[in-house]
Short mmCIF file of C-alpha atoms in Angstrom, two decimals:
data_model
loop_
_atom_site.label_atom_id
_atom_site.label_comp_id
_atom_site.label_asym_id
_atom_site.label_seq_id
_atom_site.Cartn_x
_atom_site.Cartn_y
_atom_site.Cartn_z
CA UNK M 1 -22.99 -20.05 150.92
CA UNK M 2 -22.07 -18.49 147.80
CA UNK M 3 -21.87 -15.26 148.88
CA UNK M 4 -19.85 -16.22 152.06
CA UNK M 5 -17.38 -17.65 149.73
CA UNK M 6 -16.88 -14.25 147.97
CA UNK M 7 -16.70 -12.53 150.75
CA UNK M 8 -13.87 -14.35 152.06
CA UNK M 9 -12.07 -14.03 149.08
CA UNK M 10 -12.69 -10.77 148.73
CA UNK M 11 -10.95 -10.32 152.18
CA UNK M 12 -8.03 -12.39 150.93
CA UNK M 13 -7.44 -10.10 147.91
CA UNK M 14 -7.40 -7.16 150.50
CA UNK M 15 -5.47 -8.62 153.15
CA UNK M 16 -2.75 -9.54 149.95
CA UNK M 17 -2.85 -5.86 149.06
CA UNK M 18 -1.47 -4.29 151.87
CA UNK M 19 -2.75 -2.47 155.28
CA UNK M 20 -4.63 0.85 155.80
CA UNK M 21 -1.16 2.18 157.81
CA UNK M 22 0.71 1.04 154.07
CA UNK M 23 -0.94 1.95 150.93
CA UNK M 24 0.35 0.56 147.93
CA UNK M 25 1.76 3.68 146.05
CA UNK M 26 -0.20 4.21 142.42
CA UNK M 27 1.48 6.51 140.07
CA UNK M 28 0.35 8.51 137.09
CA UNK M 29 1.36 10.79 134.79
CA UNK M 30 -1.02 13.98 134.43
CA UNK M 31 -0.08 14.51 130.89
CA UNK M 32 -1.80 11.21 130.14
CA UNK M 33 1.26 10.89 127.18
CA UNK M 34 0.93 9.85 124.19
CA UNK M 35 -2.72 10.53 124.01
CA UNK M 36 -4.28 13.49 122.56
CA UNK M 37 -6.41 14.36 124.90
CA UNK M 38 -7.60 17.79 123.60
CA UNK M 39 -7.49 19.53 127.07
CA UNK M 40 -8.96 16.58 128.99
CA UNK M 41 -5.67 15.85 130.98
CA UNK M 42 -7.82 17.41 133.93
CA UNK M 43 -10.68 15.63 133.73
CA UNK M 44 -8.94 12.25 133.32
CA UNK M 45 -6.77 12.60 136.35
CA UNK M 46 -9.63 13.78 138.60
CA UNK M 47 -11.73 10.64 137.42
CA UNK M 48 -8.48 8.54 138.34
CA UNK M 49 -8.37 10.51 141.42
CA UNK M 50 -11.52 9.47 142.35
CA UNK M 51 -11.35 5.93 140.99
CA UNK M 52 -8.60 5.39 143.76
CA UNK M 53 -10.05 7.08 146.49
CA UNK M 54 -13.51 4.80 145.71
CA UNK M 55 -11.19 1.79 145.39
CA UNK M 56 -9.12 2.84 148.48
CA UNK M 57 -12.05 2.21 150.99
CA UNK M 58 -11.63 -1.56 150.51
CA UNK M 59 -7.92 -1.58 149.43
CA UNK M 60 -5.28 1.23 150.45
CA UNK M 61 -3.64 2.99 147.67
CA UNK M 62 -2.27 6.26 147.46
CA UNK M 63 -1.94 7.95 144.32
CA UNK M 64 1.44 9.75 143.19
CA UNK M 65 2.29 11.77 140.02
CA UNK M 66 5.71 11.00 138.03
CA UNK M 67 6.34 12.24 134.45
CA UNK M 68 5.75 9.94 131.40
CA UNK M 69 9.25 8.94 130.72
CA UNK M 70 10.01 7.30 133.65
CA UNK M 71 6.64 5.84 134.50
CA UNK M 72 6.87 2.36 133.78
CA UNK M 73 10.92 2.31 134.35
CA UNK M 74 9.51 3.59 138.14
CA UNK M 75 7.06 0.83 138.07
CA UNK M 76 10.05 -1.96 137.01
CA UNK M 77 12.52 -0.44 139.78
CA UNK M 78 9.98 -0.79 142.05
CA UNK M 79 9.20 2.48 143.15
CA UNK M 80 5.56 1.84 143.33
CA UNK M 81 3.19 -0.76 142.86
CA UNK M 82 1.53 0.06 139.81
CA UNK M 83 0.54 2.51 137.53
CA UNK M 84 -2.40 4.09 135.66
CA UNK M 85 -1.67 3.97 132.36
CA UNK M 86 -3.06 3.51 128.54
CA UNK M 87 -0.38 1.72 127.42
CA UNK M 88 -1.77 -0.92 125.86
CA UNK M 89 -1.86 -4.81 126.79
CA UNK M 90 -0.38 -5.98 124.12
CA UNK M 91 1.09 -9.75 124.14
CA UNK M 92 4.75 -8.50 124.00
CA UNK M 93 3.86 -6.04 126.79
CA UNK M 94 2.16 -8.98 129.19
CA UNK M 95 5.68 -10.41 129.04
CA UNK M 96 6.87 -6.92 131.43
CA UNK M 97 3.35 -5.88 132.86
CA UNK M 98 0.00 -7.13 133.94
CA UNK M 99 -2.98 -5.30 132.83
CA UNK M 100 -6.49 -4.49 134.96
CA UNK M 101 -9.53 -4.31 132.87
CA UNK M 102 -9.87 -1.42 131.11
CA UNK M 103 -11.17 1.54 133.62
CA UNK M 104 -12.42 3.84 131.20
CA UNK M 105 -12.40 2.77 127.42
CA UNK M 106 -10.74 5.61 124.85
CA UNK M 107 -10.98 3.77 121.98
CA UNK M 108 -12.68 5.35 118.15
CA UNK M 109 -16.24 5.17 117.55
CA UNK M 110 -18.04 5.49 114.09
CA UNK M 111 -19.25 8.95 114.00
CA UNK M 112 -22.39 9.57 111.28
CA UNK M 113 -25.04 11.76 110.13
CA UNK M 114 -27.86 11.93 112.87
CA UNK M 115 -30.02 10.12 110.28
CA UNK M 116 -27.54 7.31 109.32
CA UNK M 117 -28.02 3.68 110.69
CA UNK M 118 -24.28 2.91 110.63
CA UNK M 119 -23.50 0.86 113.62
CA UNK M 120 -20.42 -1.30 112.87
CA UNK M 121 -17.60 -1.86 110.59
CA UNK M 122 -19.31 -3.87 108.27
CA UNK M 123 -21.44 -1.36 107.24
CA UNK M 124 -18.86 0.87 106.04
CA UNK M 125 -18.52 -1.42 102.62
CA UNK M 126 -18.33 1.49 99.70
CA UNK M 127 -18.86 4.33 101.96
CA UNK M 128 -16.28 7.06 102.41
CA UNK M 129 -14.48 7.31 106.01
CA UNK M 130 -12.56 9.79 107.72
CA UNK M 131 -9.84 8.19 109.73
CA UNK M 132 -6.79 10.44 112.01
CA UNK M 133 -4.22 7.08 112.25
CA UNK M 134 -2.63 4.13 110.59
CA UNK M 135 -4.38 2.38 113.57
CA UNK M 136 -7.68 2.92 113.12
CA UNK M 137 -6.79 2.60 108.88
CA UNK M 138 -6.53 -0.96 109.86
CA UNK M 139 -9.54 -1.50 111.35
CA UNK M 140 -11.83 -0.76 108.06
CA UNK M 141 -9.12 -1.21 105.39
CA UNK M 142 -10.53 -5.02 104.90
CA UNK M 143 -14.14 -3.30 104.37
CA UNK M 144 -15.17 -3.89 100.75
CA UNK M 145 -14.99 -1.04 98.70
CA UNK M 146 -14.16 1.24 101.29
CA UNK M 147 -12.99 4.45 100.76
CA UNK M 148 -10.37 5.57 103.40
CA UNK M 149 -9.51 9.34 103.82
CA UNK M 150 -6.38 10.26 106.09
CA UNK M 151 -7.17 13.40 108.07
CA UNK M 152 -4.59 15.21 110.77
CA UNK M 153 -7.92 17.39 112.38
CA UNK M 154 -10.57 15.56 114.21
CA UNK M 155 -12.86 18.81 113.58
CA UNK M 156 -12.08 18.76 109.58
CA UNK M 157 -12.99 15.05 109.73
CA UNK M 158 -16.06 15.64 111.55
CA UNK M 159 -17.14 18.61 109.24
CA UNK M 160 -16.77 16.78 106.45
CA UNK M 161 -19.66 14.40 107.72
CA UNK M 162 -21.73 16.88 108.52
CA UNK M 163 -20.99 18.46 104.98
CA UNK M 164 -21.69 14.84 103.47
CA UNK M 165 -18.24 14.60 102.12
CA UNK M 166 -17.40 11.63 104.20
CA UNK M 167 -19.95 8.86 105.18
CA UNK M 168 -18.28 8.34 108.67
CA UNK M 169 -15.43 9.37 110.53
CA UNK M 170 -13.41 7.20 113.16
CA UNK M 171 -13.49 9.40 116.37
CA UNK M 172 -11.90 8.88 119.78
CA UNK M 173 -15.12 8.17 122.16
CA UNK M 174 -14.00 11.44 124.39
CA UNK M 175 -13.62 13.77 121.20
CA UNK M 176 -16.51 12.08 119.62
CA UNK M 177 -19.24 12.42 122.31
CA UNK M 178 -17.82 16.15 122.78
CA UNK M 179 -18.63 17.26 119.31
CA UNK M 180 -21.80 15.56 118.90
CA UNK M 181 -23.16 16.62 121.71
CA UNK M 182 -22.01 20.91 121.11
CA UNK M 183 -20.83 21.54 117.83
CA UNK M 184 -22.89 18.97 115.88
CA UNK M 185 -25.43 18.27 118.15
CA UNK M 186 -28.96 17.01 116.39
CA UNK M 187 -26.49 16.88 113.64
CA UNK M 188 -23.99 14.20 113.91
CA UNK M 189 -24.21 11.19 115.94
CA UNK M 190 -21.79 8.20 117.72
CA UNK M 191 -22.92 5.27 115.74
CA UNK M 192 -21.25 2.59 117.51
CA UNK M 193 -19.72 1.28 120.68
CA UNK M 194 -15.72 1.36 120.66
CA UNK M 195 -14.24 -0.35 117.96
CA UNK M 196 -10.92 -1.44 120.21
CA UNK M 197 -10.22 -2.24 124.10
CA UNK M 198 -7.76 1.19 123.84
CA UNK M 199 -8.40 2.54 127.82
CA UNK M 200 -6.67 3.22 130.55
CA UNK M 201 -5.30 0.44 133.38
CA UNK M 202 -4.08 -0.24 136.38
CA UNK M 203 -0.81 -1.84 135.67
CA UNK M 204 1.62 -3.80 137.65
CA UNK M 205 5.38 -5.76 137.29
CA UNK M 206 4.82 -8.89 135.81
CA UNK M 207 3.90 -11.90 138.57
CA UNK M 208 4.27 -9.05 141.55
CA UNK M 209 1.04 -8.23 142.41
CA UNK M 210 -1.52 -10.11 140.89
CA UNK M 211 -3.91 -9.90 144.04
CA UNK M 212 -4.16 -5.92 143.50
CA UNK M 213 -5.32 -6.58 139.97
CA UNK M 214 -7.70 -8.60 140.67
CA UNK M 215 -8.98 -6.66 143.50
CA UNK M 216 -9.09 -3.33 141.44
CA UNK M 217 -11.30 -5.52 139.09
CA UNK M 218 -13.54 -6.68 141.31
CA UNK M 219 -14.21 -3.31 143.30
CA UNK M 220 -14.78 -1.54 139.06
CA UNK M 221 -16.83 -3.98 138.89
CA UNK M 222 -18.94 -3.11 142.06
CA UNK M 223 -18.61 0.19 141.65
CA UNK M 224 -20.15 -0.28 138.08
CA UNK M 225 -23.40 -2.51 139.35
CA UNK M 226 -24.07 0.10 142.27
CA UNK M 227 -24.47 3.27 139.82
CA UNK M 228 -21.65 5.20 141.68
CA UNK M 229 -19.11 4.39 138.36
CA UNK M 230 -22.22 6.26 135.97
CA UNK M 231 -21.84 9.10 138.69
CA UNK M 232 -18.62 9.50 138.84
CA UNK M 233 -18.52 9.32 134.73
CA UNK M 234 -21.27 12.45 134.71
CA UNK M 235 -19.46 14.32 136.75
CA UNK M 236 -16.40 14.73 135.36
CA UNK M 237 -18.18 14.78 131.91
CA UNK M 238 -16.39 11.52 130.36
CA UNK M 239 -18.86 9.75 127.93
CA UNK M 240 -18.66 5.69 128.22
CA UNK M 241 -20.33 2.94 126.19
CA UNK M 242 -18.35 -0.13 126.51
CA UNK M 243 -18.62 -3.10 124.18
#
């Protein structure tokens, strides 16, 4: 009975979301602005790519490309129905936008020694960290006795951990997961799961299409349980461990 139920609502959502001869238009911006994506951009969009084609077998979407600066004024003006985005769901931003869950999470990570047993912020009390923002400054400035070091290079950051200079180093989860596993690898490590819910969404107007967001939810989510999400994430080389 239960799964009957779903079912049907599932077909609800879909039917809410528009027809296979109308797609709801989804735009993104290749650039992926304002992150720093280190020459990523590529990989990103074909993972959103695919994302949307995946998602596009139970609800039709077509994907368009617009630049960064008029992305979300598109969005407002109606142009298309939403976005992907990782401009952040903020509470003064839900008053404009509604947010999906996160799609792919791009938030820092606690980088270490391969022998360190760092796993979380509260371990960092006294220890010397490596940090690239004010943002991520936040996030261990209430640590006891921690000793924060402002860096403008992920690579210095990192080298200073392997040279022992630093104890840690907040790291994007793309930049971190690439280092560790070439540069430093059997050297440095990723000692913990994402420290923020930083990722990219599929966003909408506020209150227009709150059936498409949930959809796009639920089909990440099935996508995730069948394996085809961990595919898709080893193909287009994106490391992911979400919280």
């Amino acid at each position: 009975m239960l799964k009957k139920i779903s079912t049907l609502l599932l077909l609800a959502l879909l039917c809410c979301c528009g027809s296979k001869n109308h797609p709801q238009k989804v735009a993104l911006d290749p650039s992926w602005y304002p992150l720093d994506l280190e020459d990523r951009n590529a990989q990103l969009v074909g993972f959103s790519t695919e994302i949307l084609q995946k998602v596009s077998k139970k609800i039709p979407l077509a994907k368009v490309t617009t630049d960064a600066h008029y992305l979300l004024e598109g969005l407002l003006q109606g142009k298309y129905e939403a976005v992907l985005s990782s401009f952040p769901p903020y509470n003064f931003n839900k008053d404009r936008f509604d947010f999906s869950e996160s799609y792919l999470m791009l938030g820092p990570v606690i980088v270490v020694d391969k022998s360190s047993d760092i796993s979380s912020i509260k371990q960092l009390k006294g220890k010397a960290v490596g940090v690239l923002s004010d943002a991520n400054a936040l996030l261990v400035e209430s640590v006891p006795d921690v000793l924060i070091h402002q860096y403008s290079s992920r690579a210095q950051a990192l080298e200073d951990v392997n040279l022992k200079v630093l104890d840690a180093a907040l790291i994007d989860i793309l930049s971190a997961y690439a280092y560790c596993e070439d540069l430093y690898q059997g050297k440095l490590k990723v000692g913990s799961l994402p420290l923020t819910n930083e990722g990219l969404r599929l966003i909408t107007a506020r209150n227009k299409n709150g059936s498409l967001i949930k959809a796009f939810n639920q089909e990440i989510y099935q996508l995730k349980q069948s394996g085809e999400y961990q595919k898709m994430l080893d193909k287009w080389d994106l490391p992911q461990k979400e919280r």
